[in-house]
PDB file of C-alpha atoms in Angstrom:
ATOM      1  CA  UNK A   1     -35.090  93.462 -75.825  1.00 93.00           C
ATOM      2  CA  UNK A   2     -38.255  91.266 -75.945  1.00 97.00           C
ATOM      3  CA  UNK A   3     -41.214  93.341 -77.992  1.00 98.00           C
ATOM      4  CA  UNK A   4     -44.536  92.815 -76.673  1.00 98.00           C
ATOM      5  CA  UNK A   5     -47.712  93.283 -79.281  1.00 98.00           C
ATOM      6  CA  UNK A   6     -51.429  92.819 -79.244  1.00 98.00           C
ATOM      7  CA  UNK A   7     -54.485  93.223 -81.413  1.00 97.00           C
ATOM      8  CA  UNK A   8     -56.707  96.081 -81.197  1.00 96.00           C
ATOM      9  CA  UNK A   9     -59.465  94.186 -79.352  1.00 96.00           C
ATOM     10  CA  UNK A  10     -57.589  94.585 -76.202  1.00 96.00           C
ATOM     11  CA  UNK A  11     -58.947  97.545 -75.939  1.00 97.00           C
ATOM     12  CA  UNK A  12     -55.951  99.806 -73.980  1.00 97.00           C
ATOM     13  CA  UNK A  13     -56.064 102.940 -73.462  1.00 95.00           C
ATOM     14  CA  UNK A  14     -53.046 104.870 -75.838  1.00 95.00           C
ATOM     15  CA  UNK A  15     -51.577 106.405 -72.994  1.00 96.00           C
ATOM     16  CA  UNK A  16     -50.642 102.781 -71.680  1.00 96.00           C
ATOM     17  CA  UNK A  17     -49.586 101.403 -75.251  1.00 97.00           C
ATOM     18  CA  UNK A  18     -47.405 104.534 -75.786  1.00 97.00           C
ATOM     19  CA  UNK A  19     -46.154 104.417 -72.398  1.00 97.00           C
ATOM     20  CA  UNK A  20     -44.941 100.258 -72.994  1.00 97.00           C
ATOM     21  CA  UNK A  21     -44.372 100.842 -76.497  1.00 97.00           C
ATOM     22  CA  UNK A  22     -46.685  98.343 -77.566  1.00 98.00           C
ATOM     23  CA  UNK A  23     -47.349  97.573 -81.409  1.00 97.00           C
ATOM     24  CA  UNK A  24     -50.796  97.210 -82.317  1.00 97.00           C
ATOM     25  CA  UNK A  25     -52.708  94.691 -84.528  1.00 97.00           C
ATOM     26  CA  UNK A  26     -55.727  96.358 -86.137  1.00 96.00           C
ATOM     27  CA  UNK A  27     -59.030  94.363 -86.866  1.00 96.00           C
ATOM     28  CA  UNK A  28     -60.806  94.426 -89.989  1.00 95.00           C
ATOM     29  CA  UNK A  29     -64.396  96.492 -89.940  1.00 93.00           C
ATOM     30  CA  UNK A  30     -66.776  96.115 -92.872  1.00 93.00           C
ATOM     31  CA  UNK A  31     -69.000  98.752 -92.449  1.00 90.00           C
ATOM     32  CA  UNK A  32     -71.665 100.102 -95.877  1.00 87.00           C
ATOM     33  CA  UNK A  33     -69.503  97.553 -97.600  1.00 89.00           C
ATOM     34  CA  UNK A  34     -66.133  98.958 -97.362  1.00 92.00           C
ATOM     35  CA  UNK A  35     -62.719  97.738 -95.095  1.00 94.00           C
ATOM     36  CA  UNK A  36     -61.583 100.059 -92.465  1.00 95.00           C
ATOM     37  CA  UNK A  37     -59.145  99.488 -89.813  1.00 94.00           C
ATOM     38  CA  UNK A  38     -60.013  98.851 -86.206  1.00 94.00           C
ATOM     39  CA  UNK A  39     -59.135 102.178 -84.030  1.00 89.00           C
ATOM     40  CA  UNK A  40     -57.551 104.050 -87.255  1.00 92.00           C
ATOM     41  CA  UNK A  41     -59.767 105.198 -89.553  1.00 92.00           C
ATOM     42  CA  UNK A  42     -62.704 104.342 -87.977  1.00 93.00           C
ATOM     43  CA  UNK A  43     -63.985 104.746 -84.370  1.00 93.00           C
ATOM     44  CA  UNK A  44     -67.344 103.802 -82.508  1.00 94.00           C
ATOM     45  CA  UNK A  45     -69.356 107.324 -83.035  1.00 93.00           C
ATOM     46  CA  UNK A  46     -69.150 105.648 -86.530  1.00 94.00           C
ATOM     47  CA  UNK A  47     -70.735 102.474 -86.172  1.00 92.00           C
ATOM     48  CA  UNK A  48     -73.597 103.909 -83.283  1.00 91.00           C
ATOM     49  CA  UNK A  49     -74.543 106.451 -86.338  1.00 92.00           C
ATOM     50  CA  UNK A  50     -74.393 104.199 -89.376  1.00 91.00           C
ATOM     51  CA  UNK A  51     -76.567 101.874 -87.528  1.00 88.00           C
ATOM     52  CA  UNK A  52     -78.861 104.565 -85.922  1.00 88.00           C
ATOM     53  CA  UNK A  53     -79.691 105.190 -89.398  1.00 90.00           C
ATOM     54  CA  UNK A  54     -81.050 102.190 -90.885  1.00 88.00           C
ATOM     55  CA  UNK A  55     -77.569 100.531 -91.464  1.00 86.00           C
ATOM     56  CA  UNK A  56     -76.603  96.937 -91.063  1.00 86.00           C
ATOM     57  CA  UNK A  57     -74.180  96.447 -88.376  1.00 84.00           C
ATOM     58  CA  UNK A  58     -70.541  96.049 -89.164  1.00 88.00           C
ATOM     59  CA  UNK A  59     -68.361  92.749 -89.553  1.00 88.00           C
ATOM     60  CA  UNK A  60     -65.298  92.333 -88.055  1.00 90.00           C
ATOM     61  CA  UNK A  61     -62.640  91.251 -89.744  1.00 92.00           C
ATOM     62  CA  UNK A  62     -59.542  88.913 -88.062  1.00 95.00           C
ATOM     63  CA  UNK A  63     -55.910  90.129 -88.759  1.00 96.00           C
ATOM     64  CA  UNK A  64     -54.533  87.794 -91.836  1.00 95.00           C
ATOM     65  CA  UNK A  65     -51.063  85.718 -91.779  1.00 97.00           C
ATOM     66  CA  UNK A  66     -49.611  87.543 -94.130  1.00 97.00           C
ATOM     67  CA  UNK A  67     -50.139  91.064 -92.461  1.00 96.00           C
ATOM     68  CA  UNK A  68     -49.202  89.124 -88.990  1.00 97.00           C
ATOM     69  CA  UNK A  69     -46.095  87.822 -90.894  1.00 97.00           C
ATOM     70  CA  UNK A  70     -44.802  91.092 -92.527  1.00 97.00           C
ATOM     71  CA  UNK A  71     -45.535  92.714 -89.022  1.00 97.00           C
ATOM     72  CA  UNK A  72     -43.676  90.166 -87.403  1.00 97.00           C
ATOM     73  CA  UNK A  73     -40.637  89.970 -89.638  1.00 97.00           C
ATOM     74  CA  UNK A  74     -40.267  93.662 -89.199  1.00 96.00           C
ATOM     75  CA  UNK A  75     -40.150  93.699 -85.590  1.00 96.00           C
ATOM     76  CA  UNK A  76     -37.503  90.682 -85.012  1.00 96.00           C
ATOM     77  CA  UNK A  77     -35.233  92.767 -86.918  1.00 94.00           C
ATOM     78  CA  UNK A  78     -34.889  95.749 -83.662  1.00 92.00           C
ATOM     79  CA  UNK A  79     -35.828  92.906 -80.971  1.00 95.00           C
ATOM     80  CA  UNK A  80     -34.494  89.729 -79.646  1.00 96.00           C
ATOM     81  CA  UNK A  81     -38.057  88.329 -79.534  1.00 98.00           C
ATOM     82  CA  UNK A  82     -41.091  89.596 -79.897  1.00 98.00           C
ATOM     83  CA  UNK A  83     -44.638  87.875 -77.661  1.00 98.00           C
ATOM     84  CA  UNK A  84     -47.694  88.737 -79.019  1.00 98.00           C
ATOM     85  CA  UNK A  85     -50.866  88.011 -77.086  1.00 98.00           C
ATOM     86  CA  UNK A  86     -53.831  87.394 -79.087  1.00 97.00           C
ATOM     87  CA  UNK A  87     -57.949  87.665 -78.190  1.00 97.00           C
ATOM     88  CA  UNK A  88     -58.990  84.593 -77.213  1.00 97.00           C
ATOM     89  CA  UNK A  89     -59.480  81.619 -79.834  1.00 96.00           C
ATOM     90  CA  UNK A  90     -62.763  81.198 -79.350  1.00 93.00           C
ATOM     91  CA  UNK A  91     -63.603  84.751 -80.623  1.00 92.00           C
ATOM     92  CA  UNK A  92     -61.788  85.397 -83.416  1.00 93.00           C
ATOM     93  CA  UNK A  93     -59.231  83.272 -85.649  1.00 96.00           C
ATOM     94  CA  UNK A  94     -56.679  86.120 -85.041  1.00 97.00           C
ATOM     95  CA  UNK A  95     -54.582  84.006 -82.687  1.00 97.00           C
ATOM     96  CA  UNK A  96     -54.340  80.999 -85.350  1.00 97.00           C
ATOM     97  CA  UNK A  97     -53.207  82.921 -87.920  1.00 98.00           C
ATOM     98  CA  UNK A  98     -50.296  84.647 -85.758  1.00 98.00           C
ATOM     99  CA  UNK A  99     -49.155  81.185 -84.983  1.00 98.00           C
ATOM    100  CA  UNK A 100     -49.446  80.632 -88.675  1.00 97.00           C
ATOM    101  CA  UNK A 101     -47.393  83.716 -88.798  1.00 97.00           C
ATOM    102  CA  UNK A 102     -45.200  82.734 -85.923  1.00 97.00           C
ATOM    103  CA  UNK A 103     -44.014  79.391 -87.733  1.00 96.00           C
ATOM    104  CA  UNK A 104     -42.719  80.909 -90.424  1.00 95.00           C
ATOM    105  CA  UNK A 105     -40.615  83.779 -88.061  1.00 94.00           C
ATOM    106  CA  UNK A 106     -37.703  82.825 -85.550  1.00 93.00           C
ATOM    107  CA  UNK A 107     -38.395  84.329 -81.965  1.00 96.00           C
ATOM    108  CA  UNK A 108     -41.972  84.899 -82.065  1.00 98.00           C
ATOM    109  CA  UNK A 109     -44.408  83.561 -79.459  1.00 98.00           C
ATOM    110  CA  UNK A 110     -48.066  84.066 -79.964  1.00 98.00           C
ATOM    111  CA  UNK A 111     -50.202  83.670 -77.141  1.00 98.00           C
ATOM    112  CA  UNK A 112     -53.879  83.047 -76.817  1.00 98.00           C
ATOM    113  CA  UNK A 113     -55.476  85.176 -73.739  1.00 98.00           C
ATOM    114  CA  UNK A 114     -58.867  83.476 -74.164  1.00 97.00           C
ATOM    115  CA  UNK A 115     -60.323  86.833 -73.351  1.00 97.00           C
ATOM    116  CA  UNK A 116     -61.593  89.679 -75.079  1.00 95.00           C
ATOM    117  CA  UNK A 117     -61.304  93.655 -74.434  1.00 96.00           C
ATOM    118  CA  UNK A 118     -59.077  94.295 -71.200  1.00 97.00           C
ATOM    119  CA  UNK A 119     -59.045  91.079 -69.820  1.00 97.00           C
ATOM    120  CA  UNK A 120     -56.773  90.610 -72.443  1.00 98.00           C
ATOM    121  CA  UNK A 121     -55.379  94.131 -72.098  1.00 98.00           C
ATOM    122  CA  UNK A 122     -54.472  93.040 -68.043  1.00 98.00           C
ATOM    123  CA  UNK A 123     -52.544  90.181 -69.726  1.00 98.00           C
ATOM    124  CA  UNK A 124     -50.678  92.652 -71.963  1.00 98.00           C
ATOM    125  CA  UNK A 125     -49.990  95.111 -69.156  1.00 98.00           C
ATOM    126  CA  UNK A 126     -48.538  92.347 -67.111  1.00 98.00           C
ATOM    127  CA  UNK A 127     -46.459  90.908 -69.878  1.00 98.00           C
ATOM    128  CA  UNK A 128     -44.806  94.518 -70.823  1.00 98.00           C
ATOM    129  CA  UNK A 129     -44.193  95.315 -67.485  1.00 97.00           C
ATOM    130  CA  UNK A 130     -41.880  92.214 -66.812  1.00 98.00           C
ATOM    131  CA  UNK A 131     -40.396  92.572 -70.100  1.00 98.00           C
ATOM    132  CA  UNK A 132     -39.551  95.925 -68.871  1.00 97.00           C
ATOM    133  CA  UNK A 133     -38.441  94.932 -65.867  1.00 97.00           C
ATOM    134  CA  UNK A 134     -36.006  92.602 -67.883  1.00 97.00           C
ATOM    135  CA  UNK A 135     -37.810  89.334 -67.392  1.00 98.00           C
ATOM    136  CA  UNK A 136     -36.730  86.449 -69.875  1.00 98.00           C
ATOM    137  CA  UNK A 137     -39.226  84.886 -72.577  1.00 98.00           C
ATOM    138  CA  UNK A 138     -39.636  81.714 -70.462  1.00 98.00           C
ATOM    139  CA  UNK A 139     -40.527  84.053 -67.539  1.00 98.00           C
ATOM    140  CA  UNK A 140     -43.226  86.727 -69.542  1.00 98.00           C
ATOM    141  CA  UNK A 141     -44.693  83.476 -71.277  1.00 98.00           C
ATOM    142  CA  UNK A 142     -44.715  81.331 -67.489  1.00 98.00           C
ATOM    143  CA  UNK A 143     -46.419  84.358 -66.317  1.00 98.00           C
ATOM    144  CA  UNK A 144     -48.909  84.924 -68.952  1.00 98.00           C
ATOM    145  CA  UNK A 145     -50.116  80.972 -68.262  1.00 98.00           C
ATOM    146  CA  UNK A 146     -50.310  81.350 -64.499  1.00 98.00           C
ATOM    147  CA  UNK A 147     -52.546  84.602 -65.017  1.00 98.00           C
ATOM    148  CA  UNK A 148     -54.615  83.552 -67.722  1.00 98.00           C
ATOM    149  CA  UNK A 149     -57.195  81.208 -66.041  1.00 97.00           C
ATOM    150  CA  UNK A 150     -57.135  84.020 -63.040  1.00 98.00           C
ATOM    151  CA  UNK A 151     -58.587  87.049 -64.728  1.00 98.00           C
ATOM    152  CA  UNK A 152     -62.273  87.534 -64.584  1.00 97.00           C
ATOM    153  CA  UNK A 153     -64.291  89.265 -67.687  1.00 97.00           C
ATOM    154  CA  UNK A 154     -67.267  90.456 -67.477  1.00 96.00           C
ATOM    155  CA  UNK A 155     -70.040  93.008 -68.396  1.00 93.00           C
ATOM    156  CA  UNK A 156     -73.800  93.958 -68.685  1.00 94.00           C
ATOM    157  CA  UNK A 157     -76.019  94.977 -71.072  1.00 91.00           C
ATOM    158  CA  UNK A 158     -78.301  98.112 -71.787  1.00 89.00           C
ATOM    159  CA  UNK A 159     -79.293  96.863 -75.251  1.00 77.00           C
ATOM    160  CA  UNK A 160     -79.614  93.542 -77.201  1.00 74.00           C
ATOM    161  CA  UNK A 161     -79.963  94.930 -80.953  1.00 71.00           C
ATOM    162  CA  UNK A 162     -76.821  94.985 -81.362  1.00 72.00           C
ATOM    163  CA  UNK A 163     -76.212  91.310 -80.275  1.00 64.00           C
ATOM    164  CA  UNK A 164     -79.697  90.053 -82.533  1.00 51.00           C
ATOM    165  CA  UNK A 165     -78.272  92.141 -85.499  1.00 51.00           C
ATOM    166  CA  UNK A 166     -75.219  90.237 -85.053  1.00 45.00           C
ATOM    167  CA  UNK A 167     -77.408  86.578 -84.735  1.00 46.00           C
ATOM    168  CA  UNK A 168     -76.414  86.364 -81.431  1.00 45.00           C
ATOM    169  CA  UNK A 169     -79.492  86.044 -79.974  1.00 43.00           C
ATOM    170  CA  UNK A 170     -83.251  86.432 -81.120  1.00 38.00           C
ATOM    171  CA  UNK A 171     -85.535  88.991 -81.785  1.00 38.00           C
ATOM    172  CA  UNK A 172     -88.202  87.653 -79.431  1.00 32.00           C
ATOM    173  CA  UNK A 173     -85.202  87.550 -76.575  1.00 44.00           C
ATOM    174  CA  UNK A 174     -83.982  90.556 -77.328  1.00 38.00           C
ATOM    175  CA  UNK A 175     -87.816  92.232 -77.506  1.00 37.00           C
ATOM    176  CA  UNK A 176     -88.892  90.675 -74.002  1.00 38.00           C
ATOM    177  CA  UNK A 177     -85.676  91.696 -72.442  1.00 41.00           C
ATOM    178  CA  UNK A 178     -86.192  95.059 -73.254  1.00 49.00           C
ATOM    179  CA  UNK A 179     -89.941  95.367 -72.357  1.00 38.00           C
ATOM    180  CA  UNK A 180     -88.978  93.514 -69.079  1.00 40.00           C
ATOM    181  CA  UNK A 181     -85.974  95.689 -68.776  1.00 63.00           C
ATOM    182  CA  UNK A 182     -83.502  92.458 -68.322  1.00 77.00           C
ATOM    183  CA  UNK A 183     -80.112  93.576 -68.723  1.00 88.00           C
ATOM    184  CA  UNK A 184     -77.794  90.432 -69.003  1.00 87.00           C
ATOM    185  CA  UNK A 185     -74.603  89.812 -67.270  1.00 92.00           C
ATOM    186  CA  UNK A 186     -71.715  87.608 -69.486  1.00 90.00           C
ATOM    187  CA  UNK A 187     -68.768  86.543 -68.469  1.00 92.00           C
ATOM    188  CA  UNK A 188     -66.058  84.855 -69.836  1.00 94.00           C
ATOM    189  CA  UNK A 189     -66.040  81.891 -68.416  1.00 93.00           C
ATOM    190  CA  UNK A 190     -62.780  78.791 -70.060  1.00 93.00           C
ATOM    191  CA  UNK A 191     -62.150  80.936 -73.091  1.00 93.00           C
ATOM    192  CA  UNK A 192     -66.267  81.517 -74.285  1.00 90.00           C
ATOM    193  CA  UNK A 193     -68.916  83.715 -72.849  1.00 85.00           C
ATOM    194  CA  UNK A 194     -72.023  82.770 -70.666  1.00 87.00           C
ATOM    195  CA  UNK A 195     -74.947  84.646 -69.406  1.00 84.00           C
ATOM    196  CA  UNK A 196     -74.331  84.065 -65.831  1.00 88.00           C
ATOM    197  CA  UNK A 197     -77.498  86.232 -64.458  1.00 89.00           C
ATOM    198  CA  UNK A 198     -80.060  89.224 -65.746  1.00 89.00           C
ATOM    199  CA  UNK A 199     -80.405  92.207 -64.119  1.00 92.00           C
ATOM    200  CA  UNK A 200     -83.465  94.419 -63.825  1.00 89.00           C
ATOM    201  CA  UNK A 201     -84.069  98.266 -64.079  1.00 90.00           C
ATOM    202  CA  UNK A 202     -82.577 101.419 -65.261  1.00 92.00           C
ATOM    203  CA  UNK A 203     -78.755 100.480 -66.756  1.00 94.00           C
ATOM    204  CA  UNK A 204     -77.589 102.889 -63.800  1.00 96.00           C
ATOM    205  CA  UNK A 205     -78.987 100.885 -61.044  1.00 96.00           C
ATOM    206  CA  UNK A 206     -77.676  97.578 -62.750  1.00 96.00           C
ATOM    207  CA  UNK A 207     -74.563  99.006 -63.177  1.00 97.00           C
ATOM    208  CA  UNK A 208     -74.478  99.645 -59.561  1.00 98.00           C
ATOM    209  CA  UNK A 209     -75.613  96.330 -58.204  1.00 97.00           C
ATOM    210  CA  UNK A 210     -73.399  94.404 -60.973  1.00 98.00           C
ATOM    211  CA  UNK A 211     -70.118  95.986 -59.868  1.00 98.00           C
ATOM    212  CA  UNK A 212     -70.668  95.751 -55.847  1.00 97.00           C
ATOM    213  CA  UNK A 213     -72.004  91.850 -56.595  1.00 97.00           C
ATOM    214  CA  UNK A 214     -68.363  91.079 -58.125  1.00 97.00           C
ATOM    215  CA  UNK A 215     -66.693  92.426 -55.344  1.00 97.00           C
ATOM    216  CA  UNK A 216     -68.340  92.194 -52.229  1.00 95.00           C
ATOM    217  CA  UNK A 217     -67.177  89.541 -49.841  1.00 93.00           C
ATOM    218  CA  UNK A 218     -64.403  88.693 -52.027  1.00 95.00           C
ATOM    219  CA  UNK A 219     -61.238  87.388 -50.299  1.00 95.00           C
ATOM    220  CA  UNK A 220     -59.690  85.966 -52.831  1.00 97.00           C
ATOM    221  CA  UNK A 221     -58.987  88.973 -55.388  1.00 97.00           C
ATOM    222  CA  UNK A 222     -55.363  90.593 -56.167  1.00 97.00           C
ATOM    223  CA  UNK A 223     -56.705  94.032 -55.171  1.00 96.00           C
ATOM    224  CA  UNK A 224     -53.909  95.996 -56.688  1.00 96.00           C
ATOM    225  CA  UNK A 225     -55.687  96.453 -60.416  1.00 96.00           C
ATOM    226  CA  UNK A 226     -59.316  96.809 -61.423  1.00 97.00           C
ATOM    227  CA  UNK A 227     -60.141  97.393 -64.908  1.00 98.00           C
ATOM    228  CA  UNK A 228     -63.465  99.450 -66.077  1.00 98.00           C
ATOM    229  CA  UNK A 229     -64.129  99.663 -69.991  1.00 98.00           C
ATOM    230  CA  UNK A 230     -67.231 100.777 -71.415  1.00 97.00           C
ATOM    231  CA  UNK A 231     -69.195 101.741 -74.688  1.00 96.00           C
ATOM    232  CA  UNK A 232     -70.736 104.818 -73.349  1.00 95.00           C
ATOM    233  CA  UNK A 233     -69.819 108.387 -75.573  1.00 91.00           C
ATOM    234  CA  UNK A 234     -69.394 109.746 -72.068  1.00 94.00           C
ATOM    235  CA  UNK A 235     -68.641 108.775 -68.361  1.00 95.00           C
ATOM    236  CA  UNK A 236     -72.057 108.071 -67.269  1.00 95.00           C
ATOM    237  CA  UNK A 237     -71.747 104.334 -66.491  1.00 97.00           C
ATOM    238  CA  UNK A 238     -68.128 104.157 -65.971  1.00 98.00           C
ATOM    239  CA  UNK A 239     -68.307 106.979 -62.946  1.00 98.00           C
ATOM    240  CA  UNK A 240     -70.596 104.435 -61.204  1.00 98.00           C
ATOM    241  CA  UNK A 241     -68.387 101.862 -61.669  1.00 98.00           C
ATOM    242  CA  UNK A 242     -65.647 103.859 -60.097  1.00 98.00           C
ATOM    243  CA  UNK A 243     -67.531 105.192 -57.240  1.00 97.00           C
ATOM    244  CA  UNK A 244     -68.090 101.868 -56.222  1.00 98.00           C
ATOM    245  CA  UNK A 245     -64.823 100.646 -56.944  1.00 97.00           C
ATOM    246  CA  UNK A 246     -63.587 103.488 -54.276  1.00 97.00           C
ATOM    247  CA  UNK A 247     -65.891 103.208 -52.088  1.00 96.00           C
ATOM    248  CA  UNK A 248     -64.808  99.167 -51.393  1.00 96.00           C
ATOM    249  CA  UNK A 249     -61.397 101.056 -50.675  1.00 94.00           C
ATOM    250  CA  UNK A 250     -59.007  97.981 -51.292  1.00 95.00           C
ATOM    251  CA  UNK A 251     -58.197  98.669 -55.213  1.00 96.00           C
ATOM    252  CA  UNK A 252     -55.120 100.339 -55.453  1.00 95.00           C
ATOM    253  CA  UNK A 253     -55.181 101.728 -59.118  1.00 95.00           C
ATOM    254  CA  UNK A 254     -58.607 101.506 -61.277  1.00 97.00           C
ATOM    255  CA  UNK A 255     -57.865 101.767 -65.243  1.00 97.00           C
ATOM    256  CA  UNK A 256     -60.299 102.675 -67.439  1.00 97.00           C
ATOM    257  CA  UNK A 257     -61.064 102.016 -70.736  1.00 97.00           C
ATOM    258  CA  UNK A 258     -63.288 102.418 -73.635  1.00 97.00           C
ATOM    259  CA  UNK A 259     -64.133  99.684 -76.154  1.00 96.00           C
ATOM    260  CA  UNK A 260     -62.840 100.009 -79.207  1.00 95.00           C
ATOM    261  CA  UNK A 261     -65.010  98.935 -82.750  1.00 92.00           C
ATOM    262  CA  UNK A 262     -64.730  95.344 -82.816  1.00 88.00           C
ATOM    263  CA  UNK A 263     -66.228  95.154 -79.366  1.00 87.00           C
ATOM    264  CA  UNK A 264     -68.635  98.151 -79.525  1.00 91.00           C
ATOM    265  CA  UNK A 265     -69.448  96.028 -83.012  1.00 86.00           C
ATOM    266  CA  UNK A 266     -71.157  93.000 -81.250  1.00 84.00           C
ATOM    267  CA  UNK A 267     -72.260  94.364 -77.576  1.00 86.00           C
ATOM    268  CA  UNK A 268     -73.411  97.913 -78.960  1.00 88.00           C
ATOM    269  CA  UNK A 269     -73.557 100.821 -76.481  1.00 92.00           C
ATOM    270  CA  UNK A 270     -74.582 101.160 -72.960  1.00 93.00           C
ATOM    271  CA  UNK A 271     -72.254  98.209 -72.168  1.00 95.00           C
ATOM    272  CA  UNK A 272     -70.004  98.469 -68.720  1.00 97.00           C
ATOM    273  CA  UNK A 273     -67.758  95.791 -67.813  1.00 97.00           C
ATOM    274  CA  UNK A 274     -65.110  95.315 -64.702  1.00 98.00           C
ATOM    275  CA  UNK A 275     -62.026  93.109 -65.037  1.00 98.00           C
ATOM    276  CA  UNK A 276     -60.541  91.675 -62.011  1.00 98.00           C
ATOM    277  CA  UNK A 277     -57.366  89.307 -61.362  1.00 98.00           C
ATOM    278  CA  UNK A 278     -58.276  86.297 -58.899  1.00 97.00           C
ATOM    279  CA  UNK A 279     -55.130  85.515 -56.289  1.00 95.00           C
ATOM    280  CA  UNK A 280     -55.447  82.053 -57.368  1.00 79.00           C
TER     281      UNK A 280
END
């Protein structure tokens, strides 16, 4: 039996790790100076009201070797191997120190998704599905390679005080973007993230034209998964999404998703993104 894990960052929906059995990695999350756990004891309605109050916005904490190690250990002794795929590199130092980890533990393969939320959550679908299907190691990992430089991230912006809190960008960007109403578009683009255009207008109109821009015309895009995630408290943003996503009428299942801490942590709320897998 090959054991697939992943780090909380990927951002599945429970129903999906329960239903692959899939062992999860919990960030670290310094929030009013003391250590939760990613997902566990602490959750996003957290952060949104610490920092609604006059409180400093969290830090995120990567997943340490030894923890990774322990974990590790544990699992090798029920599995024949175990592949855990890891945020992407340039994000978070989680993925060296599972390899770190990984050294020091027969059978484990660590795998860097250089993605974040469920563009590394497609990755872990895919890889649990063909383990279940009774795929080999060399087959899960030769699949993971061929799929990683074909999923596209991305996601817009209501807000930006959660990403100049964070020193991410400044104060003067983030005040002219909001009196402008510029809502930016990133994507993940070899492993980092890049503004790639700014939107303008109500977050429900961007939403709109953001999600129809990434599809429309598109040939070239395995049409069989579409992944939504989101920081919204409720479905306003994400039932856009999907109405567009059904009214293009070639997706054949749309997963949703909401962002879990270490996301909300850096993008804040009002953020809607749309993974998509690329043919080739």
């Amino acid at each position: 039996m090959i054991k697939i894990t992943t780090d909380s960052t990927c951002d599945l929906p429970s129903s999906l790790l329960e239903r692959y059995k899939i062992p999860v990695f919990p960030l670290g999350v310094v929030k009013g100076g003391r250590l939760f756990r990613d997902g566990e004891n602490i959750h996003t309605a957290d952060i949104a009201a610490h920092v609604d109050a006059g409180g400093d916005l969290p830090t995120t904490n990567a997943v340490n070797a030894a923890d990774y190690e322990d974990a590790f250990r544990k699992l090798t002794e029920h599995c024949d191997a175990v592949i855990h795929i890891n945020i992407g590199s340039a994000f978070s130092c989680c993925c060296q120190n599972a390899r770190l980890a990984a050294e020091e533990t027969p059978e484990v393969y660590v795998v860097d998704s250089e993605n974040l939320t469920v563009g590394t959550g497609l990755l872990v679908l895919a890889a649990a599905e063909a383990a279940e299907a009774g795929k080999s190691v060399g087959e899960i990992l030769a699949l993971l390679e061929s799929m990683i430089p074909r999923v596209e991230t991305s996601f817009v912006l209501d807000r930006l005080d959660y990403m100049k809190k964070g020193g991410r960008c400044s104060a003067v960007t983030a005040l002219g973007a909001n009196l402008l109403k510029l809502h930016p578009c990133i994507e993940v683009i070899d492993g980092k993230m890049s503004v790639v255009k700014k939107y303008r207008g109500s977050i429900e109109k961007v939403v709109r034209d953001y999600v129809w821009e990434r599809i429309q015309n598109r040939n070239d895009l395995d049409t069989s998964t579409v992944l939504i995630v989101d920081t919204c408290s409720g479905d306003e943003l994400a039932s856009i999404a999907r109405d567009v996503l059904h009214s293009d009428g070639r997706f054949g299942q749309i997963l949703e998703a909401k962002a879990g801490c270490t996301i909300f942590s850096h993008s804040g709320p009002g953020t809607l993104g749309v993974i998509l897998l690329r043919k080739t």
